Coordinates of C-alpha atoms and ligand atoms in Angstrom, one line a residue:
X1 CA 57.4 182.8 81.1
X2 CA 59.6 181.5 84.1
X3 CA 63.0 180.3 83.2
X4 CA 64.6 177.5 84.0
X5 CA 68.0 176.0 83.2
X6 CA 70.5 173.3 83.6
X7 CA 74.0 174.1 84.6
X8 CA 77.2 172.0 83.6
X9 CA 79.9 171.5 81.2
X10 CA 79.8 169.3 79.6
X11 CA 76.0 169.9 79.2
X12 CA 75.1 169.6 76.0
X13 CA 74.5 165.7 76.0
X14 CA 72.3 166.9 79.1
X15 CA 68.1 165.0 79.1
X16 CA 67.0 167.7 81.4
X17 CA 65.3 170.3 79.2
X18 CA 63.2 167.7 77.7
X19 CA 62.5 165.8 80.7
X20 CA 61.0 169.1 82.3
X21 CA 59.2 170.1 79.3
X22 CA 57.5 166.7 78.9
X23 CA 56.6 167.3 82.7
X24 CA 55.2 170.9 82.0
X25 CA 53.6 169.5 79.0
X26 CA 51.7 167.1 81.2
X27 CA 50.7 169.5 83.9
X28 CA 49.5 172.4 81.3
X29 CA 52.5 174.8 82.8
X30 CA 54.3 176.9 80.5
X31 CA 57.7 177.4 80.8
X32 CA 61.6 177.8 79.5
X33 CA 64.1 175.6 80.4
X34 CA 67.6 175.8 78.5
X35 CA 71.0 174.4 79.4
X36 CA 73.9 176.7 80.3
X37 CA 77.5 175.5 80.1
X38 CA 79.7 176.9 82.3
X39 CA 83.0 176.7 83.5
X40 CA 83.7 176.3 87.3
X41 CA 85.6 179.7 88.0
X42 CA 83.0 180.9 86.2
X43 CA 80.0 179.4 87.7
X44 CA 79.1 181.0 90.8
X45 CA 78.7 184.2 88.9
X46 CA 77.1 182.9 86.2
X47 CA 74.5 181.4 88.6
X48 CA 73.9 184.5 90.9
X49 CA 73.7 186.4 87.6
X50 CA 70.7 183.9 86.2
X51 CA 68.8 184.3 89.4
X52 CA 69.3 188.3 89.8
X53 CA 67.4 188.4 86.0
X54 CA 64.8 186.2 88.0
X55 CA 65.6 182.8 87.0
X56 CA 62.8 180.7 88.8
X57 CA 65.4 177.4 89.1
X58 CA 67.8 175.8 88.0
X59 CA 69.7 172.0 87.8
X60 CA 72.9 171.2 88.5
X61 CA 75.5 168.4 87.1
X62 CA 79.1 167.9 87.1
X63 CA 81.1 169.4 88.2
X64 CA 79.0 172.1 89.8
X65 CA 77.1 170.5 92.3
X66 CA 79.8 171.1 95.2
X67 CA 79.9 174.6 94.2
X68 CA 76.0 175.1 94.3
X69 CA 75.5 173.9 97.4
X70 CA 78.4 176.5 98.5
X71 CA 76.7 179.1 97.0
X72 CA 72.9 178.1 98.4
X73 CA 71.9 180.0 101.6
X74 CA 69.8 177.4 103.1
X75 CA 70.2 174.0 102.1
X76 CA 67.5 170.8 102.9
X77 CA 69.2 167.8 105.1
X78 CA 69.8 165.7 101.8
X79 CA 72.5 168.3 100.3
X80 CA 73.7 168.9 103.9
X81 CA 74.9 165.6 104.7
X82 CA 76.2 164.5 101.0
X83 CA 77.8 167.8 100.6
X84 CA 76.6 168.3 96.5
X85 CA 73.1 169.7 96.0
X86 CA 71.2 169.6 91.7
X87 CA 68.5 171.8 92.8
X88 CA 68.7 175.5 93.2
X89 CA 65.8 177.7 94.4
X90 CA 65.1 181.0 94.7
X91 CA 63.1 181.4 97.8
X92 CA 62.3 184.4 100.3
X93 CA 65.7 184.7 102.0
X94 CA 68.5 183.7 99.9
X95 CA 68.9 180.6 97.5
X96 CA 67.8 177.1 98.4
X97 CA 69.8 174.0 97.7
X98 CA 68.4 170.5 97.5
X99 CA 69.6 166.6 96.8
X100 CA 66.8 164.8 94.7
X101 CA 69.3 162.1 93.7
X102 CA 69.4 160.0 96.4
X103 CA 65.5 160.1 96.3
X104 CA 65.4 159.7 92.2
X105 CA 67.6 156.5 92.8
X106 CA 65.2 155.1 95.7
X107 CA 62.0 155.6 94.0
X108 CA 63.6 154.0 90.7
X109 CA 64.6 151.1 92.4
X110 CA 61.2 150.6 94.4
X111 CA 59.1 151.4 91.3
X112 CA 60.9 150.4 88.1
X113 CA 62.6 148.4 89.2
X114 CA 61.1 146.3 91.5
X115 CA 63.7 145.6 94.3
X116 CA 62.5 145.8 97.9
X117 CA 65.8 147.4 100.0
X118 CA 64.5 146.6 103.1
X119 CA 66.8 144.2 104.7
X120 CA 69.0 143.6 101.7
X121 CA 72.9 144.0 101.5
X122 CA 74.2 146.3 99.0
X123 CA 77.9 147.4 97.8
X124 CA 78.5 150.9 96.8
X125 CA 81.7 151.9 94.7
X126 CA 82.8 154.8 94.7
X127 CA 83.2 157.3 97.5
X128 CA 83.0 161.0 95.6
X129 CA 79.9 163.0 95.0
X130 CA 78.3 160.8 93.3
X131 CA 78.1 158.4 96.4
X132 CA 77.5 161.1 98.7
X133 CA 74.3 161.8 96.9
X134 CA 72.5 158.3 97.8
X135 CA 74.2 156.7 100.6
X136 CA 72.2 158.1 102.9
X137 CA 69.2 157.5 101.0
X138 CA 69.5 154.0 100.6
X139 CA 70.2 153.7 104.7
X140 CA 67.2 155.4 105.0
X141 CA 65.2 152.6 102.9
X142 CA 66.3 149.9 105.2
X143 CA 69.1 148.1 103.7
X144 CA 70.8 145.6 106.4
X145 CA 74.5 146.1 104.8
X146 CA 76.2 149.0 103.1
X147 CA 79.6 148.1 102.0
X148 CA 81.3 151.3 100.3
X149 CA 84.5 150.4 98.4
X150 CA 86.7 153.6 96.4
X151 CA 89.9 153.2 94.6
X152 CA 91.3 155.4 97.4
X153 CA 90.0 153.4 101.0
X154 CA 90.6 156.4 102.8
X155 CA 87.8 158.1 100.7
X156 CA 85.5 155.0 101.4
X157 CA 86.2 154.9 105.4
X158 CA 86.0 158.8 105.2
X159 CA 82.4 158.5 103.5
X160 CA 81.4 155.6 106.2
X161 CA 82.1 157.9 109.4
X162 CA 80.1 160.4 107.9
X163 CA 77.0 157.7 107.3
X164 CA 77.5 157.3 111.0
X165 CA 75.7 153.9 110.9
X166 CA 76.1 150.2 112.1
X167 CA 75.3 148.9 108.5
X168 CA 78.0 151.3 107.0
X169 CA 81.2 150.1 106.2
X170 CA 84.1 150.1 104.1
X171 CA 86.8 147.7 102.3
X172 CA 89.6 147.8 99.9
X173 CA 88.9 147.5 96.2
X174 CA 91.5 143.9 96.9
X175 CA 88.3 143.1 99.3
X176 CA 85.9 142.7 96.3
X177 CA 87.5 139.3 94.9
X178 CA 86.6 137.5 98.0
X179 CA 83.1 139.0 99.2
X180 CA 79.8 137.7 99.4
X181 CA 77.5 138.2 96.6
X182 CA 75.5 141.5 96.7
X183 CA 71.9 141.7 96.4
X184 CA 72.6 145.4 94.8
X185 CA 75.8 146.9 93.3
X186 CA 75.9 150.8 92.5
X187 CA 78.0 151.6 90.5
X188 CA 79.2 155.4 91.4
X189 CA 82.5 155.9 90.2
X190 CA 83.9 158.4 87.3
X191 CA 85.8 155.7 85.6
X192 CA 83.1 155.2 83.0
X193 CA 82.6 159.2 82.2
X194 CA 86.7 159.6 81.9
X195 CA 86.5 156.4 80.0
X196 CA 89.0 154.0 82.2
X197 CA 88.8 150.5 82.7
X198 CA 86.8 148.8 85.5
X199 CA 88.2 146.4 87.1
X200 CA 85.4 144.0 89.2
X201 CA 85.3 140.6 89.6
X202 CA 82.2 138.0 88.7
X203 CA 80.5 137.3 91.3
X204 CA 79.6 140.0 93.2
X205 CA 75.7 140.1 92.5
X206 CA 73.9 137.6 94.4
X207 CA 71.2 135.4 92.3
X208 CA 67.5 137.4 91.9
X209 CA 69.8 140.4 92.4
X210 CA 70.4 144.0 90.5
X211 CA 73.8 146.1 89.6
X212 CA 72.9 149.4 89.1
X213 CA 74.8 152.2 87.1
X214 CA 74.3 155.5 88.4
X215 CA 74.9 157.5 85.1
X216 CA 73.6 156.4 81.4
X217 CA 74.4 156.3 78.1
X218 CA 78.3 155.6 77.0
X219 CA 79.4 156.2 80.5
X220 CA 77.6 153.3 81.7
X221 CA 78.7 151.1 79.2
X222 CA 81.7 149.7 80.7
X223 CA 79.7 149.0 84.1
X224 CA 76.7 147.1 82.1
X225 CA 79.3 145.4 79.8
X226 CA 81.1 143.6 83.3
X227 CA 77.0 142.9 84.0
X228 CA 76.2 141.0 80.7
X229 CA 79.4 139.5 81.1
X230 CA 78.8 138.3 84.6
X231 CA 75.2 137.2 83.9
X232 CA 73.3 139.7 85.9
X233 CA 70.2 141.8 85.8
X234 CA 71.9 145.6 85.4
X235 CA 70.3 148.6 84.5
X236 CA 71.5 152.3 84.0
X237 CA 70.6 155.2 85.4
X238 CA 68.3 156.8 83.4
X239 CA 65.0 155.9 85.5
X240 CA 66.8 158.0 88.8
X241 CA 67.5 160.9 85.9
X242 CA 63.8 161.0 85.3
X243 CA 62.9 160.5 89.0
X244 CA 65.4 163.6 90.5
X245 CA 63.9 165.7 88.2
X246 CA 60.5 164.8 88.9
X247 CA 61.2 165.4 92.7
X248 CA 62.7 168.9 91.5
X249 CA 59.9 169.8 89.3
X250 CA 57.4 168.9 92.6
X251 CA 59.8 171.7 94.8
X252 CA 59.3 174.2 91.7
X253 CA 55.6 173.7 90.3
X254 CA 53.9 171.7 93.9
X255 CA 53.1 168.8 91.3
X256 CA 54.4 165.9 91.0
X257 CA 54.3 164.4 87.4
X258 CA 53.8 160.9 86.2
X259 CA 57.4 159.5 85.3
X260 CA 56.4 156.9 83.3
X261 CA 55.5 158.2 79.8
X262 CA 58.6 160.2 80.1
X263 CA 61.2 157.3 81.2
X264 CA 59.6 155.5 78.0
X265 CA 60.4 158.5 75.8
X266 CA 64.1 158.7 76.8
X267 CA 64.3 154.9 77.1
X268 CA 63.0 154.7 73.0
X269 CA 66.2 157.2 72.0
X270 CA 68.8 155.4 74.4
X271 CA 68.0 151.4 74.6
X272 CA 70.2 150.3 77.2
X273 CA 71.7 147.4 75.0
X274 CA 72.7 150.5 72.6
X275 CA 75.0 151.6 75.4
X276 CA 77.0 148.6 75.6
X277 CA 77.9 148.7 71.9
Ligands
LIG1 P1 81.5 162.3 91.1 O1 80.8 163.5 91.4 O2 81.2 161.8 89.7 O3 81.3 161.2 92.1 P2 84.1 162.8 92.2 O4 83.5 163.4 93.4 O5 85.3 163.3 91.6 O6 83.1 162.7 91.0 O7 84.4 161.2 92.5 C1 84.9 160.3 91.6 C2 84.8 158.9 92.1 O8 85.2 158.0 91.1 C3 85.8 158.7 93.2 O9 85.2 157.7 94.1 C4 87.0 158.1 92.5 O10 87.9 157.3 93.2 P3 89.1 158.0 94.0 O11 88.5 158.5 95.3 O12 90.1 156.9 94.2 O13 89.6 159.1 93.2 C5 86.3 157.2 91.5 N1 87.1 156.9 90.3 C6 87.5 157.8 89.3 N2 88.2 157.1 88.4 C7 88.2 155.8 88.7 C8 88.7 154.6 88.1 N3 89.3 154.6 87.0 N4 88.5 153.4 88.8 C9 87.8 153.4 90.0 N5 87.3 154.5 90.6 C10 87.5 155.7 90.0

């Protein structure tokens, strides 16, 4: 049976094996998919090691996916330019590294959620990997305005000459009290997984507009709490979890599933008012 795996650590609190078996499931494809924690000294080795006994692919989540796209030999445009890949493929020729995130968080905002990006301003905070993994993507849907604002500025202006784009640019955190309401906020720092305060002012989601939490569960809680607390429509990111590995399970199997039924499975074990308690 081909073999499959997640790679993290912490990974234990990791959906991924029962995302992709709920996709096999669906498609009649048998398969193993496990989680593997791993520490980072360790995880190159660990990796090459899973392949060599003919892993077929693997995820990857914090704090490997710098480190994977390192150790890829060819890597698609998406990795490339954010620098952090999740997917790694073993193809004729060495290891393949791909970005599904920035496409996951696209097609859950288009589908699930409803909001057209074409012409719309959005904020971004945070500038680390994260960030890196769905700037680009959410250019490329046609926003008019990408403001990127990180703790550390430099990071933020270092992320916007990278974006190389007109509708890129950054601001101080200080910048945030007196902006114009957003009709999208993404919320990509670590401060909710290392469990620090956020500090973000009211209004900073425009009416008929969405913030967005890029991770789930308790690390989104302190980001949705700010929403309720603000009066705006929020959501975590559990519909992008489901839609990267949908985009990863179409590179592995040539399918691509239906998210739905899954998104409602995860959804039924995690409300998203659960996480704010
Ligand atoms: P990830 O892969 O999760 O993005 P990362 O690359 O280490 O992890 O980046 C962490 C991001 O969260 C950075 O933008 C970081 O800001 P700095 O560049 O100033 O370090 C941001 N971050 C971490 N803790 C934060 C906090 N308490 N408040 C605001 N931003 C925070």
């Amino acid at each position: 049976m081909p073999r499959y795996v997640v790679f993290g650590q912490p990974v234990g609190h990791s959906r991924s094996p029962a995302i992709h078996r709920a996709f096999a499931a669906q498609c009649g494809l048998a398969l193993r998919y496990d989680r593997c924690e791993v520490a980072p000294a360790a995880f190159a080795e660990v990796a090459r090691d899973f392949f060599a006994r003919g892993g077929a692919g693997a995820n990857v989540t914090l704090p490997h996916k710098a480190a994977a796209l390192a150790l890829a030999d060819v890597a698609d445009p998406a990795a490339r330019r954010a620098g952090v890949a999740n997917v790694l493929t073993p193809v004729a020729g060495g290891l393949h590294a791909h970005n599904t995130d920035g496409a996951g968080l696209v097609r859950d905002l288009h589908e699930r959620q409803r909001l057209t990006l074409e012409g719309r301003r959005a904020l971004l905070l945070g500038a680390g990997g994260a960030a890196r993994g769905v700037a680009w993507n959410l250019l490329d849907a046609g926003l008019a305005e990408l403001l990127v604002v990180n703790r550390t500025e430099r990071a933020a202006a270092e992320l916007v000459a990278r974006l190389e784009d007109p509708r890129a640019a950054a601001a101080p955190w200080s910048a945030l009290a007196e902006a114009a309401p957003f009709d999208l906020v993404i919320h990509a720092t670590a401060a909710g997984v290392l469990g620090q305060p956020l500090a973000l002012p009211s209004g900073l989601v425009a009416a008929g507009g969405l913030a967005y939490d890029l991770s789930y569960g308790s690390a989104a809680a302190p980001f949705l709490a700010w929403a309720a607390r603000a009066g705006v429509a929020a959501c975590d990111g559990l519909g992008m979890l489901v839609e990267q590995a949908a985009e990863a399970f179409a590179i592995w199997h040539g399918v691509r599933p239906a998210t739905d039924p899954v998104y409602a499975m995860l959804r039924a074990s995690m409300p998203v008012a659960a996480s704010l308690a």
